[in-house]
């Protein structure tokens, strides 16, 4: 079974540009979450999508947006890039959306991430 | 607010020795789940071990075990017989309900573990 696939793996942009990152979840997984990882702040939650609907959003400015398609693939977009947006962006998928239970481990399956450098 | 604190930014251990990584969390919920995730250098994050708060018995997975102290809100990870492949960032995480049917993981800032030959 293929894992979570993120593209591109590495990219370099300049301030003011925009970027789109893609995430293909594990087949059958309908929930996709995005996290930003930086050395200083650690892992911070961006947003979560389930069945093409954003159900939860972290404390990030409106420049960060996302969407999910009917096949559960997700994209996130960052507009008007700033130097501080340089980070590893991680996508994670999970089987169900109802949270952990005796039948659902609540485990997230992560991709390898997209490393964004803003110059 | 839900918070997770890992007080040890970096640790090292000799191969074959035992090491314990600390984690404390803060929540007002009674039923929740805690996780330890491992992120090897330049590789994807994977789940190491999971603990349900309603279970008093500490979870174990081969060489990995936890010491879950619910009253103290403490969730430490013990790695026995450390191996070179255990070198990684370790993140403690807490899953909580964030509304609208959505669950969210809150992570600690991580502990960088180096296993020394």
mmCIF file of C-alpha atoms in Angstrom:
data_model
loop_
_atom_site.group_PDB
_atom_site.id
_atom_site.type_symbol
_atom_site.label_atom_id
_atom_site.label_comp_id
_atom_site.label_asym_id
_atom_site.label_seq_id
_atom_site.Cartn_x
_atom_site.Cartn_y
_atom_site.Cartn_z
ATOM 1 C CA UNK A 1 0.000 0.000 0.000
ATOM 2 C CA UNK A 2 1.486 3.318 -1.044
ATOM 3 C CA UNK A 3 2.150 5.822 1.718
ATOM 4 C CA UNK A 4 1.384 9.510 1.853
ATOM 5 C CA UNK A 5 3.002 11.259 -1.097
ATOM 6 C CA UNK A 6 3.960 14.897 -1.053
ATOM 7 C CA UNK A 7 5.192 16.940 -3.990
ATOM 8 C CA UNK A 8 7.449 18.718 -4.567
ATOM 9 C CA UNK A 9 9.974 17.530 -1.999
ATOM 10 C CA UNK A 10 12.104 20.663 -2.219
ATOM 11 C CA UNK A 11 11.473 24.102 -3.601
ATOM 12 C CA UNK A 12 12.965 27.553 -3.459
ATOM 13 C CA UNK A 13 10.908 30.696 -3.852
ATOM 14 C CA UNK A 14 11.464 34.409 -3.384
ATOM 15 C CA UNK A 15 9.554 36.795 -1.169
ATOM 16 C CA UNK A 16 6.209 37.818 -2.585
ATOM 17 C CA UNK A 17 5.745 34.717 -4.702
ATOM 18 C CA UNK A 18 3.157 32.059 -4.066
ATOM 19 C CA UNK A 19 3.515 28.317 -3.761
ATOM 20 C CA UNK A 20 1.248 25.293 -4.026
ATOM 21 C CA UNK A 21 2.054 22.009 -2.317
ATOM 22 C CA UNK A 22 0.343 18.732 -3.044
ATOM 23 C CA UNK A 23 -0.485 15.729 -0.879
ATOM 24 C CA UNK A 24 -1.874 12.364 -1.894
ATOM 25 C CA UNK A 25 -3.110 10.421 1.131
ATOM 26 C CA UNK A 26 -3.026 6.692 1.641
ATOM 27 C CA UNK A 27 -5.695 5.014 -0.449
ATOM 28 C CA UNK A 28 -8.958 4.947 1.485
ATOM 29 C CA UNK A 29 -7.972 7.709 3.881
ATOM 30 C CA UNK A 30 -10.362 10.624 3.782
ATOM 31 C CA UNK A 31 -8.884 12.973 6.361
ATOM 32 C CA UNK A 32 -5.860 15.077 5.466
ATOM 33 C CA UNK A 33 -4.057 17.412 7.861
ATOM 34 C CA UNK A 34 -1.254 19.864 7.218
ATOM 35 C CA UNK A 35 1.489 20.888 9.637
ATOM 36 C CA UNK A 36 4.302 23.418 9.450
ATOM 37 C CA UNK A 37 7.579 22.338 11.036
ATOM 38 C CA UNK A 38 10.296 24.835 11.934
ATOM 39 C CA UNK A 39 13.262 24.524 14.316
ATOM 40 C CA UNK A 40 11.960 27.307 16.533
ATOM 41 C CA UNK A 41 8.247 26.573 16.682
ATOM 42 C CA UNK A 42 8.241 22.817 16.178
ATOM 43 C CA UNK A 43 5.152 21.327 14.559
ATOM 44 C CA UNK A 44 2.202 23.630 14.200
ATOM 45 C CA UNK A 45 -1.217 22.637 12.913
ATOM 46 C CA UNK A 46 -2.338 24.407 9.753
ATOM 47 C CA UNK A 47 -5.657 22.820 8.808
ATOM 48 C CA UNK A 48 -7.561 19.594 8.358
ATOM 49 C CA UNK A 49 -9.808 18.495 5.516
ATOM 50 C CA UNK A 50 -12.366 15.752 5.365
ATOM 51 C CA UNK A 51 -14.626 15.021 2.410
ATOM 52 C CA UNK A 52 -13.552 18.218 0.659
ATOM 53 C CA UNK A 53 -14.463 20.369 3.673
ATOM 54 C CA UNK A 54 -12.080 22.242 5.903
ATOM 55 C CA UNK A 55 -13.101 21.266 9.395
ATOM 56 C CA UNK A 56 -10.428 22.922 11.447
ATOM 57 C CA UNK A 57 -7.840 25.625 10.978
ATOM 58 C CA UNK A 58 -4.825 26.556 13.038
ATOM 59 C CA UNK A 59 -3.638 30.017 13.954
ATOM 60 C CA UNK A 60 -2.114 31.046 10.642
ATOM 61 C CA UNK A 61 -2.792 34.120 8.517
ATOM 62 C CA UNK A 62 -5.154 34.040 5.573
ATOM 63 C CA UNK A 63 -2.191 33.732 3.205
ATOM 64 C CA UNK A 64 -2.279 30.033 4.044
ATOM 65 C CA UNK A 65 -5.119 28.186 2.380
ATOM 66 C CA UNK A 66 -5.921 24.713 1.233
ATOM 67 C CA UNK A 67 -8.430 22.502 -0.431
ATOM 68 C CA UNK A 68 -9.286 18.865 -0.853
ATOM 69 C CA UNK A 69 -10.512 17.135 -3.966
ATOM 70 C CA UNK A 70 -13.074 14.389 -4.355
ATOM 71 C CA UNK A 71 -10.307 11.773 -4.512
ATOM 72 C CA UNK A 72 -9.058 13.037 -1.104
ATOM 73 C CA UNK A 73 -5.916 14.563 -2.563
ATOM 74 C CA UNK A 74 -5.164 17.886 -0.958
ATOM 75 C CA UNK A 75 -3.290 21.018 -1.841
ATOM 76 C CA UNK A 76 -2.136 23.881 0.277
ATOM 77 C CA UNK A 77 -1.266 27.306 -1.019
ATOM 78 C CA UNK A 78 0.788 30.078 0.505
ATOM 79 C CA UNK A 79 0.525 33.478 -1.135
ATOM 80 C CA UNK A 80 2.795 36.507 -0.784
ATOM 81 C CA UNK A 81 5.595 34.431 0.686
ATOM 82 C CA UNK A 82 7.630 35.784 3.573
ATOM 83 C CA UNK A 83 11.049 34.704 4.808
ATOM 84 C CA UNK A 84 9.405 33.216 7.895
ATOM 85 C CA UNK A 85 7.430 30.801 5.756
ATOM 86 C CA UNK A 86 10.589 28.789 5.184
ATOM 87 C CA UNK A 87 9.769 25.437 6.744
ATOM 88 C CA UNK A 88 9.080 21.776 6.250
ATOM 89 C CA UNK A 89 5.406 21.330 5.416
ATOM 90 C CA UNK A 90 4.053 17.972 6.448
ATOM 91 C CA UNK A 91 0.890 16.328 5.269
ATOM 92 C CA UNK A 92 -0.746 13.542 7.245
ATOM 93 C CA UNK A 93 -3.676 11.328 6.459
ATOM 94 C CA UNK A 94 -5.923 9.217 8.629
ATOM 95 C CA UNK A 95 -8.566 6.634 7.936
ATOM 96 C CA UNK A 96 -11.557 8.152 9.623
ATOM 97 C CA UNK A 97 -12.546 11.548 10.826
ATOM 98 C CA UNK A 98 -14.235 10.688 14.035
ATOM 99 C CA UNK A 99 -11.153 10.732 16.173
ATOM 100 C CA UNK A 100 -9.620 7.875 18.117
ATOM 101 C CA UNK A 101 -11.732 5.119 19.607
ATOM 102 C CA UNK A 102 -11.434 1.462 20.458
ATOM 103 C CA UNK A 103 -11.552 0.698 16.740
ATOM 104 C CA UNK A 104 -9.660 3.697 15.439
ATOM 105 C CA UNK A 105 -6.136 4.281 16.651
ATOM 106 C CA UNK A 106 -6.212 7.960 15.806
ATOM 107 C CA UNK A 107 -2.843 7.488 14.174
ATOM 108 C CA UNK A 108 -1.743 9.959 11.561
ATOM 109 C CA UNK A 109 0.360 8.742 8.648
ATOM 110 C CA UNK A 110 2.823 11.357 7.514
ATOM 111 C CA UNK A 111 4.433 12.093 4.198
ATOM 112 C CA UNK A 112 8.107 12.982 3.863
ATOM 113 C CA UNK A 113 7.263 16.645 3.623
ATOM 114 C CA UNK A 114 7.882 19.528 1.261
ATOM 115 C CA UNK A 115 10.821 21.686 2.263
ATOM 116 C CA UNK A 116 10.193 25.284 1.270
ATOM 117 C CA UNK A 117 12.966 27.860 1.289
ATOM 118 C CA UNK A 118 12.018 31.493 0.824
ATOM 119 C CA UNK A 119 14.832 33.829 -0.234
ATOM 120 C CA UNK B 1 -5.497 25.414 25.834
ATOM 121 C CA UNK B 2 -3.889 22.069 25.238
ATOM 122 C CA UNK B 3 -0.119 22.127 25.569
ATOM 123 C CA UNK B 4 2.620 19.525 25.363
ATOM 124 C CA UNK B 5 6.041 20.144 26.896
ATOM 125 C CA UNK B 6 9.221 18.241 26.192
ATOM 126 C CA UNK B 7 11.870 19.618 28.517
ATOM 127 C CA UNK B 8 14.877 17.890 26.936
ATOM 128 C CA UNK B 9 15.799 19.457 23.575
ATOM 129 C CA UNK B 10 18.671 17.010 23.059
ATOM 130 C CA UNK B 11 19.782 13.743 24.578
ATOM 131 C CA UNK B 12 22.375 11.111 23.839
ATOM 132 C CA UNK B 13 22.698 7.476 24.847
ATOM 133 C CA UNK B 14 25.251 4.746 24.316
ATOM 134 C CA UNK B 15 24.258 1.910 22.071
ATOM 135 C CA UNK B 16 22.555 -0.923 24.021
ATOM 136 C CA UNK B 17 21.789 1.362 26.956
ATOM 137 C CA UNK B 18 18.393 2.616 28.131
ATOM 138 C CA UNK B 19 17.152 6.179 27.788
ATOM 139 C CA UNK B 20 13.985 7.953 28.961
ATOM 140 C CA UNK B 21 12.454 10.927 27.186
ATOM 141 C CA UNK B 22 10.166 13.174 29.203
ATOM 142 C CA UNK B 23 6.834 14.692 28.249
ATOM 143 C CA UNK B 24 4.198 16.574 30.196
ATOM 144 C CA UNK B 25 0.900 17.866 28.924
ATOM 145 C CA UNK B 26 -1.951 20.001 30.046
ATOM 146 C CA UNK B 27 -5.598 19.286 29.396
ATOM 147 C CA UNK B 28 -8.961 19.520 31.075
ATOM 148 C CA UNK B 29 -10.288 16.524 29.177
ATOM 149 C CA UNK B 30 -10.688 13.155 30.834
ATOM 150 C CA UNK B 31 -10.578 10.842 27.830
ATOM 151 C CA UNK B 32 -7.774 11.418 25.384
ATOM 152 C CA UNK B 33 -4.905 9.729 23.605
ATOM 153 C CA UNK B 34 -1.183 10.306 23.717
ATOM 154 C CA UNK B 35 1.421 9.387 21.149
ATOM 155 C CA UNK B 36 5.138 9.304 20.628
ATOM 156 C CA UNK B 37 6.229 9.901 17.051
ATOM 157 C CA UNK B 38 9.732 9.393 15.680
ATOM 158 C CA UNK B 39 11.231 11.474 12.862
ATOM 159 C CA UNK B 40 14.560 10.062 11.616
ATOM 160 C CA UNK B 41 16.881 12.478 9.787
ATOM 161 C CA UNK B 42 15.413 13.344 6.380
ATOM 162 C CA UNK B 43 12.777 10.677 6.727
ATOM 163 C CA UNK B 44 9.092 10.648 7.425
ATOM 164 C CA UNK B 45 7.521 10.716 10.840
ATOM 165 C CA UNK B 46 6.216 7.419 12.131
ATOM 166 C CA UNK B 47 4.211 6.379 15.166
ATOM 167 C CA UNK B 48 6.232 4.711 17.911
ATOM 168 C CA UNK B 49 3.644 4.073 20.586
ATOM 169 C CA UNK B 50 0.144 5.072 21.606
ATOM 170 C CA UNK B 51 -1.555 5.309 25.028
ATOM 171 C CA UNK B 52 -5.241 5.630 25.811
ATOM 172 C CA UNK B 53 -5.865 7.744 28.895
ATOM 173 C CA UNK B 54 -8.591 5.416 30.170
ATOM 174 C CA UNK B 55 -6.146 2.522 30.332
ATOM 175 C CA UNK B 56 -4.080 2.305 33.496
ATOM 176 C CA UNK B 57 -1.667 -0.198 31.990
ATOM 177 C CA UNK B 58 1.348 1.367 30.336
ATOM 178 C CA UNK B 59 1.705 0.675 26.625
ATOM 179 C CA UNK B 60 4.681 -1.283 25.315
ATOM 180 C CA UNK B 61 5.949 -1.955 21.791
ATOM 181 C CA UNK B 62 9.011 -4.191 21.736
ATOM 182 C CA UNK B 63 11.899 -2.047 23.069
ATOM 183 C CA UNK B 64 9.661 0.992 23.564
ATOM 184 C CA UNK B 65 7.493 1.528 26.632
ATOM 185 C CA UNK B 66 5.811 4.440 28.315
ATOM 186 C CA UNK B 67 5.338 5.555 31.886
ATOM 187 C CA UNK B 68 1.905 7.174 31.902
ATOM 188 C CA UNK B 69 1.037 9.108 35.045
ATOM 189 C CA UNK B 70 -2.416 10.540 34.455
ATOM 190 C CA UNK B 71 -2.697 12.549 37.653
ATOM 191 C CA UNK B 72 0.680 14.140 37.044
ATOM 192 C CA UNK B 73 -0.075 14.538 33.310
ATOM 193 C CA UNK B 74 3.210 12.908 32.485
ATOM 194 C CA UNK B 75 3.950 10.595 29.557
ATOM 195 C CA UNK B 76 7.582 9.529 29.292
ATOM 196 C CA UNK B 77 9.076 7.190 26.688
ATOM 197 C CA UNK B 78 11.642 4.565 27.607
ATOM 198 C CA UNK B 79 13.831 3.053 24.918
ATOM 199 C CA UNK B 80 15.640 -0.101 25.989
ATOM 200 C CA UNK B 81 18.664 -1.623 24.275
ATOM 201 C CA UNK B 82 19.146 1.534 22.180
ATOM 202 C CA UNK B 83 20.146 0.976 18.568
ATOM 203 C CA UNK B 84 21.801 3.298 16.048
ATOM 204 C CA UNK B 85 18.544 3.360 14.101
ATOM 205 C CA UNK B 86 16.844 4.982 17.076
ATOM 206 C CA UNK B 87 18.694 8.219 16.311
ATOM 207 C CA UNK B 88 15.896 10.666 15.500
ATOM 208 C CA UNK B 89 13.711 13.499 16.705
ATOM 209 C CA UNK B 90 11.034 12.228 19.050
ATOM 210 C CA UNK B 91 7.786 14.100 19.394
ATOM 211 C CA UNK B 92 5.237 13.661 22.134
ATOM 212 C CA UNK B 93 1.725 14.411 20.900
ATOM 213 C CA UNK B 94 -1.732 14.720 22.389
ATOM 214 C CA UNK B 95 -4.928 14.318 20.423
ATOM 215 C CA UNK B 96 -7.925 16.372 21.388
ATOM 216 C CA UNK B 97 -11.304 17.275 20.060
ATOM 217 C CA UNK B 98 -11.228 20.674 18.355
ATOM 218 C CA UNK B 99 -14.869 21.027 17.351
ATOM 219 C CA UNK B 100 -16.977 20.287 14.255
ATOM 220 C CA UNK B 101 -16.101 16.600 14.399
ATOM 221 C CA UNK B 102 -12.427 17.350 14.033
ATOM 222 C CA UNK B 103 -9.580 16.016 16.119
ATOM 223 C CA UNK B 104 -6.250 17.763 16.263
ATOM 224 C CA UNK B 105 -2.811 16.635 17.324
ATOM 225 C CA UNK B 106 -0.786 19.047 19.428
ATOM 226 C CA UNK B 107 2.921 18.271 19.413
ATOM 227 C CA UNK B 108 5.723 19.033 21.804
ATOM 228 C CA UNK B 109 8.803 20.707 20.348
ATOM 229 C CA UNK B 110 10.684 17.466 20.215
ATOM 230 C CA UNK B 111 13.738 15.792 21.703
ATOM 231 C CA UNK B 112 16.690 15.087 19.458
ATOM 232 C CA UNK B 113 18.077 11.695 20.445
ATOM 233 C CA UNK B 114 21.518 10.582 19.350
ATOM 234 C CA UNK B 115 22.596 6.981 19.838
ATOM 235 C CA UNK B 116 26.370 6.766 20.146
ATOM 236 C CA UNK B 117 28.211 3.638 18.981
#
